[in-house]
GROMACS .gro file of C-alpha atoms in nm:
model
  376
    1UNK     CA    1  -0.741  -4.370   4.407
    2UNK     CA    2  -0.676  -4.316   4.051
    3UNK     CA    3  -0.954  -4.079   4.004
    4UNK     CA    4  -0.753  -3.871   4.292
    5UNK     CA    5  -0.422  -3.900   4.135
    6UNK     CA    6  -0.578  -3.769   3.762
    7UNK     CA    7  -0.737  -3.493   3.928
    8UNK     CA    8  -0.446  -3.384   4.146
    9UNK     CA    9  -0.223  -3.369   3.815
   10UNK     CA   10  -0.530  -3.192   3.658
   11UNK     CA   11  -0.454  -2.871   3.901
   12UNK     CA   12  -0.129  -2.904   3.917
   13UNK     CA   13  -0.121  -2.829   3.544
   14UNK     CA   14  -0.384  -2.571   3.577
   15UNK     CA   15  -0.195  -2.351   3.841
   16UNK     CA   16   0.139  -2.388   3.636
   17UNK     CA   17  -0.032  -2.254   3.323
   18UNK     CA   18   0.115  -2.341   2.940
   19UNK     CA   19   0.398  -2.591   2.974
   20UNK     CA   20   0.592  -2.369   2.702
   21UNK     CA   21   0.504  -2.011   2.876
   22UNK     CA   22   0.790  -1.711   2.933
   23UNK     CA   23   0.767  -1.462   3.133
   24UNK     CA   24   0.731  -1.116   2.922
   25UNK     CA   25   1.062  -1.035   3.113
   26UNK     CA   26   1.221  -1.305   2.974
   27UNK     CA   27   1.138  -1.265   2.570
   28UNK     CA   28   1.203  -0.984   2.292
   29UNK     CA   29   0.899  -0.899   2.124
   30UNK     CA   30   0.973  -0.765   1.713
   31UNK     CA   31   0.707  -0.502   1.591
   32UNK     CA   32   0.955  -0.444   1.251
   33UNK     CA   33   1.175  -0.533   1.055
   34UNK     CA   34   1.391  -0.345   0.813
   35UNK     CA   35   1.596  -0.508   0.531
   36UNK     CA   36   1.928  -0.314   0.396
   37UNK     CA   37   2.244  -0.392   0.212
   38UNK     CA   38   2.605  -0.267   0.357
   39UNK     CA   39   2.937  -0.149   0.173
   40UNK     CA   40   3.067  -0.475   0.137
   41UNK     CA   41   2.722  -0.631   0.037
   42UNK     CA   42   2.576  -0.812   0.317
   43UNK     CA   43   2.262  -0.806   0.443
   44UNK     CA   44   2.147  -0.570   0.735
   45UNK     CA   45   1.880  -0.657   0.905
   46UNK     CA   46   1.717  -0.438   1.213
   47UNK     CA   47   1.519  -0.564   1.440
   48UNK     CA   48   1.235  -0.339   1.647
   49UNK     CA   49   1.188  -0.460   1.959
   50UNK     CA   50   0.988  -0.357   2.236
   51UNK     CA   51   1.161  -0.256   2.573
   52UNK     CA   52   0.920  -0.388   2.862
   53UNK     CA   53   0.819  -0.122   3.060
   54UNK     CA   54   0.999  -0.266   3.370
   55UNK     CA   55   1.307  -0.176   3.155
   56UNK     CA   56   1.202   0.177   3.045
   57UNK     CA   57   1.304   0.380   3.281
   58UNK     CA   58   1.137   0.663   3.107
   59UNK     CA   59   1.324   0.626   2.791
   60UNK     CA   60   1.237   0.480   2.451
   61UNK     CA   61   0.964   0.264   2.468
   62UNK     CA   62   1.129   0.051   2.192
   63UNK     CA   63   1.502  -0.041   2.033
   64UNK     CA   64   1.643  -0.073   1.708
   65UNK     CA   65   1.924  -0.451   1.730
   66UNK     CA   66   2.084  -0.475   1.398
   67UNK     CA   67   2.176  -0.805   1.264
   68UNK     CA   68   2.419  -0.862   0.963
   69UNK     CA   69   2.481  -1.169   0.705
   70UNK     CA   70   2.528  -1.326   0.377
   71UNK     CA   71   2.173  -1.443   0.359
   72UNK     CA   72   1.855  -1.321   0.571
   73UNK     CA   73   1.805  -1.560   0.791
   74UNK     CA   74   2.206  -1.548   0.861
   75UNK     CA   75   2.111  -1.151   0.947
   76UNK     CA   76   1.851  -1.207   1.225
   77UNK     CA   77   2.044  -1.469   1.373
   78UNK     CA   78   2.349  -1.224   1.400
   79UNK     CA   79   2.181  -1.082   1.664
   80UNK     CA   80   2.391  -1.095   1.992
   81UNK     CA   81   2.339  -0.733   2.185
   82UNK     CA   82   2.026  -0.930   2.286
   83UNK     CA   83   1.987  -1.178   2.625
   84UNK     CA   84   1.665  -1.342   2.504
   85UNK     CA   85   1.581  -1.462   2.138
   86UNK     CA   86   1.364  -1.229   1.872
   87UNK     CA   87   0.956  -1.415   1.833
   88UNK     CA   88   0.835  -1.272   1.548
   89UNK     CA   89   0.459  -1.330   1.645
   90UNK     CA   90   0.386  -0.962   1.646
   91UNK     CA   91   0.533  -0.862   1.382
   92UNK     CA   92   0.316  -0.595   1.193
   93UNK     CA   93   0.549  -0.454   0.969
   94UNK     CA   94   0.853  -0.513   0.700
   95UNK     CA   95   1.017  -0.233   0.527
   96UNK     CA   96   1.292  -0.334   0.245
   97UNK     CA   97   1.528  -0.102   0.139
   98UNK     CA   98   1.528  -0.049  -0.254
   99UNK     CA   99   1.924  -0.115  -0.244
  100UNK     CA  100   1.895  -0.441  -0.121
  101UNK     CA  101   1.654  -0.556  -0.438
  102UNK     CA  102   1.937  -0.588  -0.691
  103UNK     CA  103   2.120  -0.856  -0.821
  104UNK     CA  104   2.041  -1.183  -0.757
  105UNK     CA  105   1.833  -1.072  -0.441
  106UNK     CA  106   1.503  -1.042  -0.562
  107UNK     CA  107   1.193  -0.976  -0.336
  108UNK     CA  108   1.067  -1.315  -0.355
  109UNK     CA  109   1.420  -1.483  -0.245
  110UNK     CA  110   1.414  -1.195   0.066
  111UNK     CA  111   1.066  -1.333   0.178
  112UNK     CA  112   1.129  -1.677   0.136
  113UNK     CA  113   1.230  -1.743   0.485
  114UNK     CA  114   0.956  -1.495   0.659
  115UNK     CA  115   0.717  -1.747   0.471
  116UNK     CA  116   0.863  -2.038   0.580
  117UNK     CA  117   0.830  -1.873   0.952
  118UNK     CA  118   0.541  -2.004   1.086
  119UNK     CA  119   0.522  -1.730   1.388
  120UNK     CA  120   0.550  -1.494   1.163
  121UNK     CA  121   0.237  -1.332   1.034
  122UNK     CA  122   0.086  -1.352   0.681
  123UNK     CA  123  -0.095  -1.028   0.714
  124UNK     CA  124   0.239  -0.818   0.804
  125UNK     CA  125   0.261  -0.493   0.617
  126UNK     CA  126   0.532  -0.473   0.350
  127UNK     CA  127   0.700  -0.167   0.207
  128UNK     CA  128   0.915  -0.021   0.004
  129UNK     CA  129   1.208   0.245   0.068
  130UNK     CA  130   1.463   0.471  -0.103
  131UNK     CA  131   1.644   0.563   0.270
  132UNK     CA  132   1.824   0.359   0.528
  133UNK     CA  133   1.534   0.167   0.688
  134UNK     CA  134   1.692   0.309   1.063
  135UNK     CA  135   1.600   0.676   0.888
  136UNK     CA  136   1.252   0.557   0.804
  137UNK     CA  137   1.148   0.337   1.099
  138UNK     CA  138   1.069   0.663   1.306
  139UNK     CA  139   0.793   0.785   1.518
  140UNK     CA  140   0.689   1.167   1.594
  141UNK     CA  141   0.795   1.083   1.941
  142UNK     CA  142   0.976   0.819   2.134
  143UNK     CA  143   0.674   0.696   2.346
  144UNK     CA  144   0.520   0.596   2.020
  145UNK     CA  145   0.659   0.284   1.845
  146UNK     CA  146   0.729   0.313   1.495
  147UNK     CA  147   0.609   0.005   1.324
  148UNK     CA  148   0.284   0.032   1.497
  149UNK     CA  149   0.272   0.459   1.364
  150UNK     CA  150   0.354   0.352   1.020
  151UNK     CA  151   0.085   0.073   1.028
  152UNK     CA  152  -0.179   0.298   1.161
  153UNK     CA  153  -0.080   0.576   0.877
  154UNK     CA  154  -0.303   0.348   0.640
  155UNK     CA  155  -0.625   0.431   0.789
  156UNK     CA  156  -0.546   0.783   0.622
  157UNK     CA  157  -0.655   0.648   0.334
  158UNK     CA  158  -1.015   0.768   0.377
  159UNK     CA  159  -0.872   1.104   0.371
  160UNK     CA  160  -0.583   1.061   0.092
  161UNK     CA  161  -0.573   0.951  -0.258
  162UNK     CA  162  -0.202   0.926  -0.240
  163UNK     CA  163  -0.217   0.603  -0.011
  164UNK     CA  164  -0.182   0.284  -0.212
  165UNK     CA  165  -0.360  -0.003  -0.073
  166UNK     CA  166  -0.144  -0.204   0.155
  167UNK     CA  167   0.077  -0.495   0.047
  168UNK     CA  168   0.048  -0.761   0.277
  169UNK     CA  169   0.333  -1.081   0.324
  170UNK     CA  170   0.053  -1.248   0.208
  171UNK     CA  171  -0.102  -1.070  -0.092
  172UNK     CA  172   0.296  -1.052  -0.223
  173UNK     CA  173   0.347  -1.359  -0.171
  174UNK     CA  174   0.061  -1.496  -0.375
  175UNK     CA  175   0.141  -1.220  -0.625
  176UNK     CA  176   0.545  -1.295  -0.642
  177UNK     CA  177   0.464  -1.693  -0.737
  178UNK     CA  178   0.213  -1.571  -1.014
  179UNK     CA  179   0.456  -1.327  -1.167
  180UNK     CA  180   0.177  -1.090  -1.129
  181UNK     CA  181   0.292  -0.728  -1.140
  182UNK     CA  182   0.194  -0.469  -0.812
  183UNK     CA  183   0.301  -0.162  -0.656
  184UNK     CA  184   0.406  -0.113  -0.302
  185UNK     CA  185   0.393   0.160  -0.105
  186UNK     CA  186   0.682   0.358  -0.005
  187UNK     CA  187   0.722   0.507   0.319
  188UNK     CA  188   1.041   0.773   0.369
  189UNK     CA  189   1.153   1.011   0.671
  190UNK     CA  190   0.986   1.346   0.693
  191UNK     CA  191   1.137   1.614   0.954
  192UNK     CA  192   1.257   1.301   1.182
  193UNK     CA  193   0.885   1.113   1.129
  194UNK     CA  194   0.767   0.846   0.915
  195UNK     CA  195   0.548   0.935   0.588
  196UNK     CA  196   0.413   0.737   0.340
  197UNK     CA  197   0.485   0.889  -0.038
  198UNK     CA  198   0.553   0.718  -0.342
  199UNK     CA  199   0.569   0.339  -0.471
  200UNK     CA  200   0.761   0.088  -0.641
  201UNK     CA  201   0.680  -0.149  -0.896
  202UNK     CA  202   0.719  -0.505  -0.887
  203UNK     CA  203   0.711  -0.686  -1.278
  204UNK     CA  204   0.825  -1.063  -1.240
  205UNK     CA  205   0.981  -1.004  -0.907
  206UNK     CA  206   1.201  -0.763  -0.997
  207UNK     CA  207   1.184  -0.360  -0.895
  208UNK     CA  208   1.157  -0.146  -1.193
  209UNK     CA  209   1.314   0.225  -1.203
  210UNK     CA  210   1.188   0.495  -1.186
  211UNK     CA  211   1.054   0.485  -0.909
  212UNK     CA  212   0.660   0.689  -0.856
  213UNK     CA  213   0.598   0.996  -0.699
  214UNK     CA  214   0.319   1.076  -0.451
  215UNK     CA  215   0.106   1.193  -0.726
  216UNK     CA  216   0.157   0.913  -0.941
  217UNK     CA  217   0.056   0.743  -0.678
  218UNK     CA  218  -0.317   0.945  -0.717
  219UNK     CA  219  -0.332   0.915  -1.042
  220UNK     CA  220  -0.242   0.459  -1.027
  221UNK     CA  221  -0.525   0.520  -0.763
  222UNK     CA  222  -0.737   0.678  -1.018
  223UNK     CA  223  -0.697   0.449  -1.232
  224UNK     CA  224  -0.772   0.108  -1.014
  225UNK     CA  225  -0.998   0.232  -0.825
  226UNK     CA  226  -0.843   0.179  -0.523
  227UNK     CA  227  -0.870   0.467  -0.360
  228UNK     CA  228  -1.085   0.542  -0.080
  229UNK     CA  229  -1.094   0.920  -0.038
  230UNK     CA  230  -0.892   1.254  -0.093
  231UNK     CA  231  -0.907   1.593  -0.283
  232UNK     CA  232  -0.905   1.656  -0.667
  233UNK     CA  233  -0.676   2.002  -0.686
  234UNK     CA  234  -0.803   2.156  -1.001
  235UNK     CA  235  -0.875   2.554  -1.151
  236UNK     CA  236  -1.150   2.681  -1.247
  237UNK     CA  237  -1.219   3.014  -1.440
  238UNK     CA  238  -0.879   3.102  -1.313
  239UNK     CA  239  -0.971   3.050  -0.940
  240UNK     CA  240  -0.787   2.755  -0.748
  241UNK     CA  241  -1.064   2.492  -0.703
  242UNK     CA  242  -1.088   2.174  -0.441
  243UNK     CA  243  -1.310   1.897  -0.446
  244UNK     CA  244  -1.288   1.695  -0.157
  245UNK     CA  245  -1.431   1.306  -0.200
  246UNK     CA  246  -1.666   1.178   0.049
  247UNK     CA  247  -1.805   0.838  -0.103
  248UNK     CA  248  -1.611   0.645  -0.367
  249UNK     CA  249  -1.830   0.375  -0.582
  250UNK     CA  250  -1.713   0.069  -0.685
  251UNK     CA  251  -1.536   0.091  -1.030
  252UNK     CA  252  -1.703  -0.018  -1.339
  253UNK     CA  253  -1.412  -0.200  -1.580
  254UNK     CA  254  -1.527  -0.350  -1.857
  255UNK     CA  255  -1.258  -0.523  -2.098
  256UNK     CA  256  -1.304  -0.627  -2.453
  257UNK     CA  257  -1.078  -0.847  -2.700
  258UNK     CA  258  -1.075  -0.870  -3.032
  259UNK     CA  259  -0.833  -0.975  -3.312
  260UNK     CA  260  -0.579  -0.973  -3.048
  261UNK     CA  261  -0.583  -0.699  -2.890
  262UNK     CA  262  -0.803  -0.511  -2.520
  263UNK     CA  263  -0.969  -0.219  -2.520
  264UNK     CA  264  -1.066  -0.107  -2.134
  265UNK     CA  265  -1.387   0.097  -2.036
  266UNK     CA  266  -1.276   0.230  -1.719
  267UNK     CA  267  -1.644   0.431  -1.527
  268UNK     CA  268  -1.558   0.565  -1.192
  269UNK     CA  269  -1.795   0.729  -0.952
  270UNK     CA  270  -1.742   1.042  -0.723
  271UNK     CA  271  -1.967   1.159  -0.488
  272UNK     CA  272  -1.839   1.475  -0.246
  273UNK     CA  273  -1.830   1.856  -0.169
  274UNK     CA  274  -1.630   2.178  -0.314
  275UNK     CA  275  -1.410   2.225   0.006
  276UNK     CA  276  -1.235   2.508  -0.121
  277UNK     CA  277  -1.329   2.807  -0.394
  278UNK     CA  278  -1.101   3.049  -0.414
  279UNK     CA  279  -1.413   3.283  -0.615
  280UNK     CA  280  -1.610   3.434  -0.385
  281UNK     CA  281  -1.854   3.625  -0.615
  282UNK     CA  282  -2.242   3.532  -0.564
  283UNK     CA  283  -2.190   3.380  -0.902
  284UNK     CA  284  -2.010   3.122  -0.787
  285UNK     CA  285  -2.328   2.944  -0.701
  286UNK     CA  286  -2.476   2.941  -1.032
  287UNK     CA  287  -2.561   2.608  -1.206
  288UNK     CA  288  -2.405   2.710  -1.501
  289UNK     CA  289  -2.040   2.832  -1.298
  290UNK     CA  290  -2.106   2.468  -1.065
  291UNK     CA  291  -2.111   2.301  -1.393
  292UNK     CA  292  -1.803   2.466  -1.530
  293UNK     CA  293  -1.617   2.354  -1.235
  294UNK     CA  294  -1.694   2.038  -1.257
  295UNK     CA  295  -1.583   1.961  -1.620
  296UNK     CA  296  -1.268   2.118  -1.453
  297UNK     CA  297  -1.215   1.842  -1.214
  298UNK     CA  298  -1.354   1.538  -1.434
  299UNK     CA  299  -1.043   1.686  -1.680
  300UNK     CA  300  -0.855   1.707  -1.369
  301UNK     CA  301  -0.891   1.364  -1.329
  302UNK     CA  302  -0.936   1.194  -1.678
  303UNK     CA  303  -0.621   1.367  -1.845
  304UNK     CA  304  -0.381   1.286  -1.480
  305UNK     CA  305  -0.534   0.902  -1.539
  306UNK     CA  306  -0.490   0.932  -1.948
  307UNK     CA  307  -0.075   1.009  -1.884
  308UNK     CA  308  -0.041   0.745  -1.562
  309UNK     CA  309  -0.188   0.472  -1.796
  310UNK     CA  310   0.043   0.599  -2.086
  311UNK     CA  311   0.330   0.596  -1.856
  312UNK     CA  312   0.244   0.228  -1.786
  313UNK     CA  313   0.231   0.129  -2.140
  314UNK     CA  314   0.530   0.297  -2.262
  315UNK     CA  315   0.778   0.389  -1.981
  316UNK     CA  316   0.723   0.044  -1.750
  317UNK     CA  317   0.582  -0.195  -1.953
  318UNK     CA  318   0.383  -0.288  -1.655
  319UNK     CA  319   0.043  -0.331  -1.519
  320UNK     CA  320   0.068  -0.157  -1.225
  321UNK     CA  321  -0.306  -0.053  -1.228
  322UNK     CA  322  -0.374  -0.431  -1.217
  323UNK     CA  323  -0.600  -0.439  -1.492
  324UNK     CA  324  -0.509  -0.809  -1.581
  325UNK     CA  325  -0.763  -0.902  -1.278
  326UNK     CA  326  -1.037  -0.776  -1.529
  327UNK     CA  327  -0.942  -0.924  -1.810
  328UNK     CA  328  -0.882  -1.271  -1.617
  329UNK     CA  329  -1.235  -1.277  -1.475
  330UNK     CA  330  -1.365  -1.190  -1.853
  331UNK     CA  331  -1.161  -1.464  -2.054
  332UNK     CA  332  -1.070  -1.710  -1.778
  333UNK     CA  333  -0.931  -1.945  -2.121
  334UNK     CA  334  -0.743  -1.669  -2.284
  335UNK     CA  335  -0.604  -1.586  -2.002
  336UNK     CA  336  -0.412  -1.895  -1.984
  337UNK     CA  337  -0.257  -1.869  -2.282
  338UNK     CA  338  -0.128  -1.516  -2.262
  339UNK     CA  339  -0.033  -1.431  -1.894
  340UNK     CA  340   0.308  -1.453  -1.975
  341UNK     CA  341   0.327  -1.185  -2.224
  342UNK     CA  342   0.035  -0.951  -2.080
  343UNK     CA  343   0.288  -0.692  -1.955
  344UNK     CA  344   0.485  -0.640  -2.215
  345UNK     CA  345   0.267  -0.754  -2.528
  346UNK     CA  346  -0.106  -0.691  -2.422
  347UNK     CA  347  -0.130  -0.459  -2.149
  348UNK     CA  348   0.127  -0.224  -2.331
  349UNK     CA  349  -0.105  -0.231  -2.676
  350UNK     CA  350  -0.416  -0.235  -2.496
  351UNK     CA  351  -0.638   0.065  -2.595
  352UNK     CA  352  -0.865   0.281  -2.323
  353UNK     CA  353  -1.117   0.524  -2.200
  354UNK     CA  354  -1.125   0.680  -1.872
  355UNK     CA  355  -1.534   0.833  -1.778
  356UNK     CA  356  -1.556   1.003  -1.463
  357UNK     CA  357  -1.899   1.098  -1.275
  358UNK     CA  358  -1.864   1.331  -1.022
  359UNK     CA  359  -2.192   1.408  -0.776
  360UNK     CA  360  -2.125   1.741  -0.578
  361UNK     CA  361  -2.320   1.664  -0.203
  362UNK     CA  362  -2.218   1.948  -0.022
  363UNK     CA  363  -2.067   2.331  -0.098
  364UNK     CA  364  -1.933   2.333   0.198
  365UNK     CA  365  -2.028   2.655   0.455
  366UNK     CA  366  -2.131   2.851   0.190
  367UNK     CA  367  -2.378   2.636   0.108
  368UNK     CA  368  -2.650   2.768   0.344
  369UNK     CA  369  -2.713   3.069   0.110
  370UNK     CA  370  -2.886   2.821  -0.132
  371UNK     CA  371  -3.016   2.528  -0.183
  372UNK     CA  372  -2.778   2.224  -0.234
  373UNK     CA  373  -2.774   2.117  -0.606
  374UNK     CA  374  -2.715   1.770  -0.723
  375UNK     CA  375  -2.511   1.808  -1.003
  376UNK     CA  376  -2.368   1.511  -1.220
   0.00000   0.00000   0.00000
């Protein structure tokens, strides 16, 4: 008999499903967040949430609840247009306004409570804006939700060198508690869509000004190796001149100390096709002309990565290219005793060189009127 009774409350519990489940109806899903500060210096919160399709009604597919506050958490809490509570458990992305970084609100203190969140997740993009985060948190159309557009813009890294690697909760988090200095990638509002362009820089928590360009961007790419893809815009004899990068090899840093002070050896590998030649004599294929062109992007290259790592040193007093990884895997003891000062002591007197090897694979479609060369 009490076999029967186990087993009867066995299927009972099977058939009902999880004891805490909700009906999708019945909850309010959050695909974004973005962080802003108002005239009279609260925080702004807005919340993306997805509309469930029974709700639709061949409108947006998602909606923008805006939450104000003294503190964060006080912002998404302020959220009362909505029937059912915000779950953060798909949360993908979080895009802080660079307003709201001032003062006593650092990036750190503005995480704080998404980390203590245990729904929310640790691999959550974060970025970086100069616009109202309602102006930013856009979509080419209104079928397509904007933190998941913005998210999948990354994976156009392979094709552009202007794409930072992404800054994850987690990664920031980590980096944020180390002082460690990073970039972030900004993402801003082009013709009503999101775009990804520029960065920020973090030193000790704090966001420092100016703030980088889409080809500073490149050339802090250049320089850490990060990069994944892209085209090199250079000239050659005159002639506008594209190189287009197909295979990327893993950097070669080498640091040195001694009597104080770094020196970096910074090797980087190319391997990819002239895309676009703007001579179109037959001399254009010549060893000799292929050559030239070449030394035109590897100068291309080494004098944009030369004036991003002098910017660094001088301007920003800040590792941005994160070359203290390096130099912590190389002197694991010494590192110790001067991460505090790296930025501003060691990192800004450090001394480097920049060697670029570029491989051309491919010519492109004029390449079937010769051979294909392998020029380094």
């Amino acid at each position: 008999m009490k076999r029967l009774f186990l087993a009867s409350v066995s299927i009972i519990l099977l058939l009902s499903g999880c004891w805490d489940s909700r009906n999708m109806e019945d909850v309010t899903l959050s695909l974004g967040i973005g962080v802003d500060v108002t005239k009279e210096g609260l925080i702004s919160v807005l919340n993306q949430v997805v509309v469930p399709p029974a709700q639709q009604g061949g409108s947006s597919s998602y909606n923008n609840v805006i939450g104000e506050g003294p503190t964060y958490h006080a912002a998404i809490r302020d959220v009362t247009t909505l029937e059912f509570p915000v779950y953060t458990q798909h949360q993908s992305i979080a895009v802080f306004n660079e307003g709201v970084l001032r003062g006593k609100r650092t990036l750190e203190s503005l995480i704080n409570q998404m980390i203590r969140d245990d729904h929310v997740r640790r691999s959550s993009l974060v970025l970086l804006t100069n616009e109202p985060t309602k102006e930013v948190l856009v979509a080419p159309d209104e079928s397509t939700i904007p933190a998941r557009f913005i998210t999948e813009l990354f994976g156009n890294r392979t094709h552009s060198s202007a794409i930072l690697k992404e800054s994850t909760l987690s990664s920031i988090s980590s980096d944020l508690q180390e002082d460690l200095t990073f970039p972030m990638q900004m993402v801003v509002s082009d013709n009503g869509s999101a775009s990804l362009s520029g960065s920020g820089i973090f030193k000790k928590g704090h966001l420092l000004k100016p703030l980088l360009n889409e080809q500073d961007n490149v050339r802090l790419n250049w320089l850490s190796g990060e990069l994944e893809g892209g085209i090199i815009v250079s000239e050659c004899n005159g002639d506008p001149l594209t190189f287009e990068i197909l295979e990327v090899a893993t950097p070669d840093i080498e640091p040195t100390y001694q009597n104080g002070h770094f020196h970096f050896h910074i090797h980087q590998h190319f391997s990819g096709r002239i895309s676009e030649n703007w001579d179109t004599r037959d001399e254009s294929f010549s060893d000799d002309y292929l050559h030239t062109c070449i030394a035109a992007v590897k100068k291309t290259v080494e004098d944009g990565a030369s004036n991003m790592m002098e910017r660094l040193q001088k301007e920003y007093k800040a590792d941005a290219a994160r070359l203290y990884l390096k130099a912590q895997l190389a002197y694991p003891k010494l590192w110790q005793q001067i991460r505090a000062d790296w930025d501003d002591v060691y990192f800004a007197n450090a001394s480097f060189d920049y060697e670029l090897t570029i491989e051309v694979i491919d010519l492109g479609a004029k390449a079937s009127r010769r051979n294909n060369p392998q020029i380094k």
